[in-house]
PDB file of C-alpha atoms and ligand atoms in Angstrom:
ATOM      1  CA  MET D   1      70.945  21.332  -6.478  1.00 79.00           C
ATOM      2  CA  PRO D   2      71.187  24.386  -4.382  1.00 90.00           C
ATOM      3  CA  LEU D   3      74.078  24.578  -1.557  1.00 94.00           C
ATOM      4  CA  VAL D   4      73.397  25.776   2.119  1.00 95.00           C
ATOM      5  CA  GLU D   5      76.275  26.586   4.403  1.00 97.00           C
ATOM      6  CA  VAL D   6      76.077  25.024   8.066  1.00 97.00           C
ATOM      7  CA  ALA D   7      78.811  25.377   9.655  1.00 97.00           C
ATOM      8  CA  ARG D   8      82.590  25.817   9.684  1.00 97.00           C
ATOM      9  CA  LEU D   9      85.032  22.907   9.472  1.00 97.00           C
ATOM     10  CA  ASP D  10      87.209  24.244  12.142  1.00 96.00           C
ATOM     11  CA  GLU D  11      84.336  24.560  14.545  1.00 95.00           C
ATOM     12  CA  ILE D  12      83.378  20.782  14.168  1.00 96.00           C
ATOM     13  CA  LYS D  13      86.072  18.323  16.050  1.00 96.00           C
ATOM     14  CA  PRO D  14      85.777  14.964  15.657  1.00 96.00           C
ATOM     15  CA  GLY D  15      83.570  13.291  18.383  1.00 97.00           C
ATOM     16  CA  THR D  16      81.598  16.244  18.585  1.00 97.00           C
ATOM     17  CA  SER D  17      78.274  17.833  17.078  1.00 97.00           C
ATOM     18  CA  LEU D  18      76.565  20.690  16.706  1.00 97.00           C
ATOM     19  CA  GLU D  19      73.063  22.638  16.006  1.00 98.00           C
ATOM     20  CA  ALA D  20      73.039  24.828  12.863  1.00 98.00           C
ATOM     21  CA  ILE D  21      69.990  27.217  12.122  1.00 97.00           C
ATOM     22  CA  VAL D  22      69.396  28.489   8.775  1.00 95.00           C
ATOM     23  CA  GLY D  23      66.383  30.262   8.335  1.00 93.00           C
ATOM     24  CA  ILE D  24      63.485  28.439   9.547  1.00 94.00           C
ATOM     25  CA  GLU D  25      65.650  25.313   9.048  1.00 96.00           C
ATOM     26  CA  ILE D  26      67.329  23.144  11.929  1.00 97.00           C
ATOM     27  CA  TYR D  27      70.097  20.635  11.310  1.00 98.00           C
ATOM     28  CA  VAL D  28      72.618  18.510  13.371  1.00 98.00           C
ATOM     29  CA  VAL D  29      76.142  18.638  12.055  1.00 98.00           C
ATOM     30  CA  CYS D  30      78.386  15.839  13.298  1.00 98.00           C
ATOM     31  CA  ASN D  31      82.002  14.881  12.986  1.00 98.00           C
ATOM     32  CA  HIS D  32      82.357  11.211  13.183  1.00 98.00           C
ATOM     33  CA  GLU D  33      86.014  10.056  12.779  1.00 96.00           C
ATOM     34  CA  GLY D  34      86.805  12.671  10.658  1.00 95.00           C
ATOM     35  CA  GLU D  35      83.607  12.331   8.075  1.00 97.00           C
ATOM     36  CA  ILE D  36      80.770  15.222   8.333  1.00 98.00           C
ATOM     37  CA  HIS D  37      77.329  13.913   8.368  1.00 98.00           C
ATOM     38  CA  VAL D  38      74.298  16.589   8.575  1.00 98.00           C
ATOM     39  CA  LEU D  39      70.950  15.158   9.326  1.00 98.00           C
ATOM     40  CA  ASP D  40      67.311  16.936  10.122  1.00 98.00           C
ATOM     41  CA  GLY D  41      67.969  18.542  13.846  1.00 98.00           C
ATOM     42  CA  ILE D  42      64.450  17.961  15.121  1.00 98.00           C
ATOM     43  CA  CYS D  43      63.743  14.787  16.857  1.00 98.00           C
ATOM     44  CA  PRO D  44      60.873  12.749  15.321  1.00 98.00           C
ATOM     45  CA  HIS D  45      59.499  11.698  18.806  1.00 98.00           C
ATOM     46  CA  ARG D  46      58.598  15.283  20.245  1.00 98.00           C
ATOM     47  CA  ASN D  47      60.601  17.590  18.063  1.00 98.00           C
ATOM     48  CA  GLY D  48      63.711  17.729  20.803  1.00 98.00           C
ATOM     49  CA  PRO D  49      66.827  19.668  19.617  1.00 98.00           C
ATOM     50  CA  LEU D  50      68.998  17.035  18.275  1.00 98.00           C
ATOM     51  CA  GLY D  51      71.796  19.362  18.193  1.00 96.00           C
ATOM     52  CA  ALA D  52      71.802  20.460  21.355  1.00 96.00           C
ATOM     53  CA  GLY D  53      72.107  16.805  22.762  1.00 97.00           C
ATOM     54  CA  ASN D  54      74.973  14.545  23.187  1.00 97.00           C
ATOM     55  CA  PHE D  55      77.087  13.270  20.507  1.00 98.00           C
ATOM     56  CA  ALA D  56      78.767   9.886  21.320  1.00 97.00           C
ATOM     57  CA  ASP D  57      80.133   6.952  19.298  1.00 96.00           C
ATOM     58  CA  GLY D  58      78.453   8.230  16.385  1.00 97.00           C
ATOM     59  CA  ARG D  59      74.942   8.517  17.863  1.00 98.00           C
ATOM     60  CA  VAL D  60      73.271  11.609  17.691  1.00 98.00           C
ATOM     61  CA  ILE D  61      71.313  11.796  21.392  1.00 98.00           C
ATOM     62  CA  CYS D  62      68.059  13.484  21.928  1.00 98.00           C
ATOM     63  CA  PRO D  63      68.368  16.017  25.122  1.00 98.00           C
ATOM     64  CA  TYR D  64      64.546  15.486  25.688  1.00 98.00           C
ATOM     65  CA  HIS D  65      64.179  11.476  26.185  1.00 98.00           C
ATOM     66  CA  GLY D  66      67.242   9.754  25.029  1.00 98.00           C
ATOM     67  CA  TRP D  67      66.584   8.667  21.700  1.00 98.00           C
ATOM     68  CA  GLU D  68      69.355   7.720  19.761  1.00 98.00           C
ATOM     69  CA  PHE D  69      70.592   7.767  15.964  1.00 98.00           C
ATOM     70  CA  ASP D  70      73.079   6.459  14.147  1.00 98.00           C
ATOM     71  CA  CYS D  71      74.623   9.681  12.237  1.00 98.00           C
ATOM     72  CA  VAL D  72      75.661   7.635   9.081  1.00 98.00           C
ATOM     73  CA  THR D  73      72.259   5.881   8.515  1.00 97.00           C
ATOM     74  CA  GLY D  74      70.066   8.389  10.434  1.00 98.00           C
ATOM     75  CA  GLU D  75      68.812   5.469  11.974  1.00 98.00           C
ATOM     76  CA  TYR D  76      66.756   5.374  15.277  1.00 98.00           C
ATOM     77  CA  ASP D  77      68.551   2.422  17.100  1.00 96.00           C
ATOM     78  CA  LEU D  78      65.352   0.808  18.480  1.00 97.00           C
ATOM     79  CA  ASN D  79      63.367   1.159  15.491  1.00 97.00           C
ATOM     80  CA  PRO D  80      65.584   1.691  12.222  1.00 97.00           C
ATOM     81  CA  GLN D  81      62.463   2.221  10.129  1.00 97.00           C
ATOM     82  CA  VAL D  82      62.254   5.833  11.915  1.00 98.00           C
ATOM     83  CA  LYS D  83      65.179   7.920  10.309  1.00 97.00           C
ATOM     84  CA  LEU D  84      66.465  11.178  10.032  1.00 98.00           C
ATOM     85  CA  LYS D  85      66.735  12.736   6.998  1.00 97.00           C
ATOM     86  CA  LYS D  86      70.535  13.022   5.645  1.00 97.00           C
ATOM     87  CA  TYR D  87      71.735  15.574   3.638  1.00 97.00           C
ATOM     88  CA  PRO D  88      74.690  15.404   0.973  1.00 97.00           C
ATOM     89  CA  VAL D  89      77.707  17.414   2.435  1.00 97.00           C
ATOM     90  CA  GLU D  90      80.234  19.073   0.343  1.00 97.00           C
ATOM     91  CA  ILE D  91      83.355  20.887   1.966  1.00 97.00           C
ATOM     92  CA  ARG D  92      84.622  23.851   0.406  1.00 97.00           C
ATOM     93  CA  ALA D  93      87.769  26.159   1.560  1.00 97.00           C
ATOM     94  CA  GLY D  94      86.978  25.084   5.133  1.00 96.00           C
ATOM     95  CA  VAL D  95      83.125  25.152   4.969  1.00 98.00           C
ATOM     96  CA  VAL D  96      80.343  22.720   5.412  1.00 98.00           C
ATOM     97  CA  PHE D  97      77.887  22.932   2.783  1.00 98.00           C
ATOM     98  CA  ILE D  98      74.827  20.464   2.379  1.00 97.00           C
ATOM     99  CA  GLN D  99      72.604  20.256  -1.145  1.00 95.00           C
ATOM    100  CA  ILE D 100      69.093  20.874  -0.168  1.00 92.00           C
ATOM    101  CA  GLU D 101      66.403  20.455  -2.776  1.00 85.00           C
ATOM    102  CA  ALA D 102      65.670  22.920  -4.829  1.00 69.00           C
ATOM    103  CA  LEU D 103      63.072  25.565  -3.734  1.00 59.00           C
ATOM    104  CA  ALA D 104      60.005  25.817  -5.625  1.00 55.00           C
TER     105      ALA D 104
HETATM  106  S1  FES F 201      61.812  14.614  21.674  1.00 82.22           S
HETATM  107 FE1  FES F 201      63.664  13.397  21.245  1.00 82.22          FE
HETATM  108  S2  FES F 201      63.729  11.249  22.532  1.00 82.22           S
HETATM  109 FE2  FES F 201      61.523  12.574  22.845  1.00 82.22          FE
END
């Protein structure tokens, strides 16, 4: 699977998140208790920029209407059937990469 660079490890301290824009894709990169998680960065409600919102107690909080998503499972707290896509993460030499599906 292709690897895509989304962040440097030193810019994502524990308890924080950031938005990563790679081409036309937008991701939210979270550091929850020292573990890096990368999820889709667009809210499934009305396309809010999740990486621009708050991150608290392992939850990504949409800045538009406050929907909250668990960064480990990707689940929306009020309806776990609504989930953000998660990406496999690899850390290499202080850089955070995600595995994406092969381009056609
Ligand atoms: S757009 Fe995210 S909660 Fe509405």
